[in-house]
XYZ file of C-alpha atoms in Angstrom:
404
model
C -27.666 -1.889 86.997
C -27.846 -5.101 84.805
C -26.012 -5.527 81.591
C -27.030 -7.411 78.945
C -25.124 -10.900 79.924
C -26.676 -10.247 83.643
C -23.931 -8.773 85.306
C -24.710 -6.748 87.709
C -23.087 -3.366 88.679
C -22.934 -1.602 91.953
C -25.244 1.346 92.198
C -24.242 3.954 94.281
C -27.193 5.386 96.371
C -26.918 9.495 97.373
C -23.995 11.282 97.287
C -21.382 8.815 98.242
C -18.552 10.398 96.586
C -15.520 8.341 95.239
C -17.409 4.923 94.618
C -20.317 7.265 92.335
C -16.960 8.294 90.067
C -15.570 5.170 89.552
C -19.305 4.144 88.650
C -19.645 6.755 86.045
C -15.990 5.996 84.512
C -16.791 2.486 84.073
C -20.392 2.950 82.277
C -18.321 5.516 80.273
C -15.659 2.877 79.292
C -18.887 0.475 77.806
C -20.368 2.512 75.511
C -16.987 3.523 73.844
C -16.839 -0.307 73.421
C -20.190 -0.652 72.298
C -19.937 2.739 69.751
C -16.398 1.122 68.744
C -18.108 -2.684 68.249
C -20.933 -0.183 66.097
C -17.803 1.054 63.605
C -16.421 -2.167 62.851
C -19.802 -3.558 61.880
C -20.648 -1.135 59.918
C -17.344 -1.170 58.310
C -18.130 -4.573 57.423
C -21.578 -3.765 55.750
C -19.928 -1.454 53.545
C -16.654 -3.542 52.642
C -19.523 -6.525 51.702
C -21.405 -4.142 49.355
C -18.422 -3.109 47.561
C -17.405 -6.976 47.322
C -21.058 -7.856 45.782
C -21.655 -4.941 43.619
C -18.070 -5.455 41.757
C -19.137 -8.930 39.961
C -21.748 -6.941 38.016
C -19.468 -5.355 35.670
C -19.711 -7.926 33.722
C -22.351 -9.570 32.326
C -24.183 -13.343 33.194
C -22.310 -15.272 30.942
C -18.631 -13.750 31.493
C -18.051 -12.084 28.076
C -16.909 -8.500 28.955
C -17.962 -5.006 27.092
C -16.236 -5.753 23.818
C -18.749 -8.576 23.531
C -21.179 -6.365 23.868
C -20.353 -3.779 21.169
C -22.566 -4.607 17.763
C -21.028 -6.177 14.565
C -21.595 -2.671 12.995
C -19.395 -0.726 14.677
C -16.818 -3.108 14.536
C -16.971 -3.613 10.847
C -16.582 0.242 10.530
C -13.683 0.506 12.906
C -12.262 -2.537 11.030
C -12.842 -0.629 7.738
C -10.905 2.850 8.929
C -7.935 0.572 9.776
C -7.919 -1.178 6.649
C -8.331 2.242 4.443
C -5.320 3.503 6.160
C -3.243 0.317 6.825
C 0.469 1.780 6.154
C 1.701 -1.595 5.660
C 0.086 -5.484 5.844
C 1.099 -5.987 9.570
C -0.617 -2.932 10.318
C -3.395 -4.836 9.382
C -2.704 -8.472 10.225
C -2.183 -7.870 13.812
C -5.571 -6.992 14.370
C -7.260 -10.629 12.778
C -4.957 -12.695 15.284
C -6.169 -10.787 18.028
C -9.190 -12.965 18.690
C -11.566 -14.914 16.994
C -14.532 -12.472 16.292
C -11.797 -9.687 15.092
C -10.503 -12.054 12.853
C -14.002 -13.566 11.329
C -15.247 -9.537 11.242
C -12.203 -8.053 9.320
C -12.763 -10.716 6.684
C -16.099 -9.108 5.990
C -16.439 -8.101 2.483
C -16.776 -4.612 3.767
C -13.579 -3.868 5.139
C -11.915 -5.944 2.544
C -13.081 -3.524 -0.179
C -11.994 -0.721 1.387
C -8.536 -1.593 1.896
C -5.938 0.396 0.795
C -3.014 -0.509 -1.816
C -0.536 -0.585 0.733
C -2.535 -3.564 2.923
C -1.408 -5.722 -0.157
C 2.279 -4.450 -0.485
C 3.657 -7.845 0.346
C 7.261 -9.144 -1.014
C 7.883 -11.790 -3.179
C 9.883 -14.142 -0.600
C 6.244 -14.209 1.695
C 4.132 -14.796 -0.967
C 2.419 -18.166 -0.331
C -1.208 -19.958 -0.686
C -2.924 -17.665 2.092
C -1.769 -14.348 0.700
C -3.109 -16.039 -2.746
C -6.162 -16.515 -1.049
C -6.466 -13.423 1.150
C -6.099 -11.192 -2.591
C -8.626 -13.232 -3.831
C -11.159 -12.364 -1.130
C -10.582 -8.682 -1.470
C -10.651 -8.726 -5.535
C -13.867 -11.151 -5.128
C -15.309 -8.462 -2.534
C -15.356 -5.570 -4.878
C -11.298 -3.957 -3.617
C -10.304 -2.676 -7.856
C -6.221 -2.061 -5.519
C -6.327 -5.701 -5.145
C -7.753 -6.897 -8.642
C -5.225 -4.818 -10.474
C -2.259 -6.372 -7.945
C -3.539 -10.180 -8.177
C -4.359 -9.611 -11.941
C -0.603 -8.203 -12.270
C 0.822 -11.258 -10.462
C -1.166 -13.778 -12.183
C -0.642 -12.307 -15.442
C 3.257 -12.053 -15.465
C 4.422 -13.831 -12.550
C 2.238 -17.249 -12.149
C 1.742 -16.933 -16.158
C -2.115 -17.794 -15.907
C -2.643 -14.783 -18.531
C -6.769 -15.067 -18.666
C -7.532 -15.209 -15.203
C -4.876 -12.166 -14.301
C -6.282 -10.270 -17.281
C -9.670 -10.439 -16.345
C -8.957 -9.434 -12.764
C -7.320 -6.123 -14.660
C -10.559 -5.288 -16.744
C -12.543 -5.998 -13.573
C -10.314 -3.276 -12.121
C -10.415 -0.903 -15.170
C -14.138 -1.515 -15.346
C -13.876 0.939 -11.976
C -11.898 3.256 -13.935
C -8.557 2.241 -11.983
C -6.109 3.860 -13.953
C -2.925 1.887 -13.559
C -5.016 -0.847 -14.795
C -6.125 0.620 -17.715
C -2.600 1.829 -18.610
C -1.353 -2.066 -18.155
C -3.842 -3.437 -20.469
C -2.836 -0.554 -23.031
C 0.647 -1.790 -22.549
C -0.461 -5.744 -23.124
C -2.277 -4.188 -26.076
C 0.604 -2.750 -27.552
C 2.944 -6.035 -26.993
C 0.520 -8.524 -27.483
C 1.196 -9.221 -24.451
C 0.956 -13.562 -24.199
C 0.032 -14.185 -27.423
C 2.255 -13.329 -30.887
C 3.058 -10.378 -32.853
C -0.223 -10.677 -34.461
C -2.340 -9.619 -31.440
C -1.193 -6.659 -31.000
C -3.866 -3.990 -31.198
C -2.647 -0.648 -31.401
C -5.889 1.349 -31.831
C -7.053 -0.561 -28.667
C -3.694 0.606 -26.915
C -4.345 4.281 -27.320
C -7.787 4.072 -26.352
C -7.247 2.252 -23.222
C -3.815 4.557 -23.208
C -6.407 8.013 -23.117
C -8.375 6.827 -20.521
C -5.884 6.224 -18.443
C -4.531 10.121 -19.216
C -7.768 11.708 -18.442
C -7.729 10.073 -14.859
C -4.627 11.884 -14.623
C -1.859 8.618 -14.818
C 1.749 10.024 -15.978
C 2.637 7.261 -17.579
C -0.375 7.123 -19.817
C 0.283 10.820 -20.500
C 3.853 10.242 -21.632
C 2.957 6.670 -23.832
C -0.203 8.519 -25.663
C 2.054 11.900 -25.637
C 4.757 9.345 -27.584
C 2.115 7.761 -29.346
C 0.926 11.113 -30.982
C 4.388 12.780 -31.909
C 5.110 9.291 -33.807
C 1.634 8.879 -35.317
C 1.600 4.889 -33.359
C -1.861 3.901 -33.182
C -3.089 7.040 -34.194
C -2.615 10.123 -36.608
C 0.328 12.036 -35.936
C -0.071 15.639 -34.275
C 3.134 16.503 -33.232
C 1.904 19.290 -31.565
C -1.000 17.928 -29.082
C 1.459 14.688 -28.429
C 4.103 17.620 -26.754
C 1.223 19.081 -24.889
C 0.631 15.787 -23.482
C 4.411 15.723 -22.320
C 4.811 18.619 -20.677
C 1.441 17.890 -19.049
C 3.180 14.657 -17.895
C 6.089 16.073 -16.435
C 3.927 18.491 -15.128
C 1.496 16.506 -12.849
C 5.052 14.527 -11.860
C 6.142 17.798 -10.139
C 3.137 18.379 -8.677
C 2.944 14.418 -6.948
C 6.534 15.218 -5.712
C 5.599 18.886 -4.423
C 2.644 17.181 -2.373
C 4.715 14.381 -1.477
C 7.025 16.836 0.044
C 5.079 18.626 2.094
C 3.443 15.866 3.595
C 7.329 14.374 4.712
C 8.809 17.976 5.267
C 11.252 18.149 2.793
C 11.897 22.102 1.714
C 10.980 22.396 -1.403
C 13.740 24.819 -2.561
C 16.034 21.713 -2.606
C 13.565 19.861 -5.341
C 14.348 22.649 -7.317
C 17.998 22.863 -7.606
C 19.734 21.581 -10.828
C 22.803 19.977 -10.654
C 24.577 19.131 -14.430
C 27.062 16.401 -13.037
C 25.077 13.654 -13.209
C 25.720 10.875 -10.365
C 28.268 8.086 -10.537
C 25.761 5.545 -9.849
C 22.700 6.311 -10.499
C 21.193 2.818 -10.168
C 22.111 3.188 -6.043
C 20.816 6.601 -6.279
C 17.275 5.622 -7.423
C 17.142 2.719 -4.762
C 18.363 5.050 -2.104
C 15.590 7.416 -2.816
C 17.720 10.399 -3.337
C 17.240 12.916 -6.015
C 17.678 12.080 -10.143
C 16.644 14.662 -12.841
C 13.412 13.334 -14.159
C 12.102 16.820 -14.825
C 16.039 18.252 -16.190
C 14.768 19.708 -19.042
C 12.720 22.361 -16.530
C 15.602 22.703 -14.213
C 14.599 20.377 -11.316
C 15.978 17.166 -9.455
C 13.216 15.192 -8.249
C 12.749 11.846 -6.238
C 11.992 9.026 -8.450
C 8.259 8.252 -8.770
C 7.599 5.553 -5.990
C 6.506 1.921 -8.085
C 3.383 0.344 -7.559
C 3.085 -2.621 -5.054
C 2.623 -4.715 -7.889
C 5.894 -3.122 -9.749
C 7.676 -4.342 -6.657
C 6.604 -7.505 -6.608
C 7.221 -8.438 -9.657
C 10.513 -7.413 -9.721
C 11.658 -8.872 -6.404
C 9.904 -12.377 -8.296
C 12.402 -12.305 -11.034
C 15.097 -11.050 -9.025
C 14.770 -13.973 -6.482
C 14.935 -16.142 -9.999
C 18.007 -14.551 -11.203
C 16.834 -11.896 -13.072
C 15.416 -13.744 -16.209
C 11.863 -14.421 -16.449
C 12.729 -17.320 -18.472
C 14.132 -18.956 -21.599
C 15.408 -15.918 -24.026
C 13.188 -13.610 -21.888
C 14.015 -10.029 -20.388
C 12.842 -7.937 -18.184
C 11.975 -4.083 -18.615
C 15.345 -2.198 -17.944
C 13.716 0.582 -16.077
C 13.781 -0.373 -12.748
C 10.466 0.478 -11.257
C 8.308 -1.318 -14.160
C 9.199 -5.047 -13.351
C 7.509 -6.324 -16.290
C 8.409 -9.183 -18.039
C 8.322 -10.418 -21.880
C 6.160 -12.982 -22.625
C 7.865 -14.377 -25.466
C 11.564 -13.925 -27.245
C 11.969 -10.244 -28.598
C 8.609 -8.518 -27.488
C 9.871 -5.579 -25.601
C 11.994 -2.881 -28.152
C 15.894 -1.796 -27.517
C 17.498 1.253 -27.654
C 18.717 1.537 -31.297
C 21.818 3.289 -30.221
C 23.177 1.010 -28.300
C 21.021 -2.005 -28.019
C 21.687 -2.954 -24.543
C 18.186 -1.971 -23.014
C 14.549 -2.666 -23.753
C 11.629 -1.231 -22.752
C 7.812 -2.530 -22.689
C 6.776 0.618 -23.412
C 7.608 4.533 -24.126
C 6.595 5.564 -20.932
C 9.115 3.444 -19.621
C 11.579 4.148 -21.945
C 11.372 7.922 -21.523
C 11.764 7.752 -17.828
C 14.634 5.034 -17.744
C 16.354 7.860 -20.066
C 16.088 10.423 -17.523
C 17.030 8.301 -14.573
C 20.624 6.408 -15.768
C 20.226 5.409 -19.778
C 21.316 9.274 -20.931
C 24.492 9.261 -19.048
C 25.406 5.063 -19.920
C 23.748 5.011 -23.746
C 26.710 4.532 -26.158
C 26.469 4.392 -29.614
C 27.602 1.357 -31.599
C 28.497 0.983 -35.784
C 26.235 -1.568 -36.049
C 24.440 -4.098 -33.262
C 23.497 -7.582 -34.862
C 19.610 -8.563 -34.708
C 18.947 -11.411 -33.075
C 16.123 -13.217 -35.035
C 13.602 -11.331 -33.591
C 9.908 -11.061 -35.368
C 9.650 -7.017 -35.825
C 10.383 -5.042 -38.346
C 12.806 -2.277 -38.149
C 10.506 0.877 -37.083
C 11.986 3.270 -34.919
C 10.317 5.746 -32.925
C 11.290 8.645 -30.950
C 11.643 7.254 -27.096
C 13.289 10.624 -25.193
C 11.274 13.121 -23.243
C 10.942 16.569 -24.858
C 13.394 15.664 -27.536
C 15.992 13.250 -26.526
C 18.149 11.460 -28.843
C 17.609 8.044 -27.787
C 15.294 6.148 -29.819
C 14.046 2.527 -30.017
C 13.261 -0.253 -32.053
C 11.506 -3.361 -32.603
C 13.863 -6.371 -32.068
């Protein structure tokens, strides 16, 4: 027998016993190679395949399957995470991912769909590019972020045109805390003197804000109509409109409290002592009796981002907005005066002022009942208002206010 390299094998003729065995055994011995050599190679093939199909994942020119998704779907992602953005990182992390997340979450799109809490940033990071990012969203149609830049403009960068306009774009879209803030400039004359004020305007403005539901238009037109301010007295429809206030405040807190868990038996316990210091206990979130007069201890209403802001600006500045200027003494307002003596003090004691009744009325119920102190006589300071006072408790407190 001759192999394939032309060796040659000895071939055993009949039956010659031993050497025909040893034959066999050895034939035997080359096809196991040969089957074994067959494994291997085949082995081979397949380990080659896998090695050549595994490049095709991707495509030609290297991008991978993100690449290939369309701008649509991206921009509609991009949109859901803006709606829902809990805070500005939330959001901000995604445009530094890459380049194309960054030039598709500027799209006008999912700029007009974000949510309030995308533009919650503090005072100490505002700078030109959070100037600018605003402006995109308020110039892409976002009403959250032309009531916040209008606010900041208005009473923090003083450029009162531009930031009022950005509000009436915003009330245009029936935003309500807009249309409350322009009832409030209304009121004040807000940046210009006591002769612009335009109280008719005010309770118009004021109204629509109450039928979208805003408390604190309810309580300023409820105020308005028990004191005949801008309108004719009904003493009776401007107490419906308080308890209607106080009202939709409980119900915010009940559905605030279900969403976090608390039990709501312990919003409705009433305690008379009131707390030692209740300026800690409205930053610390705890309870203060807004709604005492029904028996209940609620959380303070959380401020607007814009509320916050503007009252971290003025803190960072010392707490004066300028020159013979004050600030709004209820905490979560953060409105400023815009010239000397435009905001009205409590007539009892004189040591607070309040841009509006709304503010006034809640300040009352948070701290001012338990501080107030009554004085003989308190001094006026030069200011341009006459000496009209107006009821400025909830449900018939005794504090009241007055023009400076």
């Amino acid at each position: 027998m001759r192999t394939r390299r032309g060796f040659c094998y000895p071939r055993v003729v009949g039956g010659g016993g031993g050497g025909g065995g040893r034959g066999d055994m050895f034939l035997e011995k080359i096809e196991l190679i040969n089957k074994r050599k067959e494994l291997v190679a085949e082995a081979n093939i397949n380990s080659r395949k896998r090695i050549r199909t595994s490049p095709e994942i991707s495509t030609s020119d290297g991008s991978d399957f993100f690449d290939s998704l369309p701008d649509d779907l991206v921009i509609s992602i991009l949109t859901k995470l803006s709606s829902t953005a809990g805070c500005p990182s939330d959001f901000i992390n995604v445009l530094i991912t890459c380049k194309r997340l960054n030039g598709l979450g500027l799209h006008p799109m999912v700029l007009s769909k974000a949510s309030q809490k995308t533009f919650s940033v503090k005072a100490s990071n505002w700078s030109e590019s959070t100037h600018r990012f605003l402006k995109q969203c308020s110039d892409a149609g976002n009403v959250e972020a032309c009531y916040t830049l209008g606010m900041i403009r208005f009473y923090c960068l003083q450029n009162r045109g531009s930031g009022a306009s950005l509000m009436a774009k915003a009330a245009i879209s029936s935003h309500a805390p807009a249309l409350y803030s322009l009832a409030v400039i209304q009121f004040n004359g807000s940046g210009g003197s006591k002769n612009d004020k335009d109280l008719r305007a005010g309770v118009a403005l004021c109204a629509r804000a109450a039928f979208l539901g805003h408390i604190d238009a309810l309580r300023e037109l409820g105020h308005c109509l028990q004191d005949g301010y801008g309108i004719r007295q009904n003493i009776t429809e401007g107490r419906r409109f308080l308890v209607q206030a106080n009202a939709r405040e409980l119900a915010s807190v009940f559905s605030s409290a279900a969403v976090s868990g608390i039990p709501t038996r312990q919003l409705l316990t009433w305690s008379p002592l009131p707390h030692p210091h209740p300026q800690l206990r409205h930053l610390s979130g705890s309870g203060c009796p807004l709604l005492s007069d029904f028996g209940c201890n609620v959380p303070a209403p959380e401020a607007h981002p814009a509320s916050r802001f503007m009252a971290e600006w003025f803190a960072a500045r010392g707490g004066w907005p300028g020159n013979g200027l004050r600030l709004c003494s209820h905490v979560g307002c953060g409105r400023p005066e815009t010239r000397r003596h435009e905001f009205r003090r409590c007539s009892v004691c004189g040591a607070v002022n309040y841009c509006s009744r709304a503010c006034q009325a809640l300040d009352w119920k948070l701290r001012h009942k338990v501080e107030c102190a009554p004085v003989e006589r308190w001094l006026d300071e030069g200011g341009d208002g006459d000496a009209h006072d107006v009821d400025g408790a909830v449900d018939g407190g005794d504090d009241v206010m007055a023009d400076s």
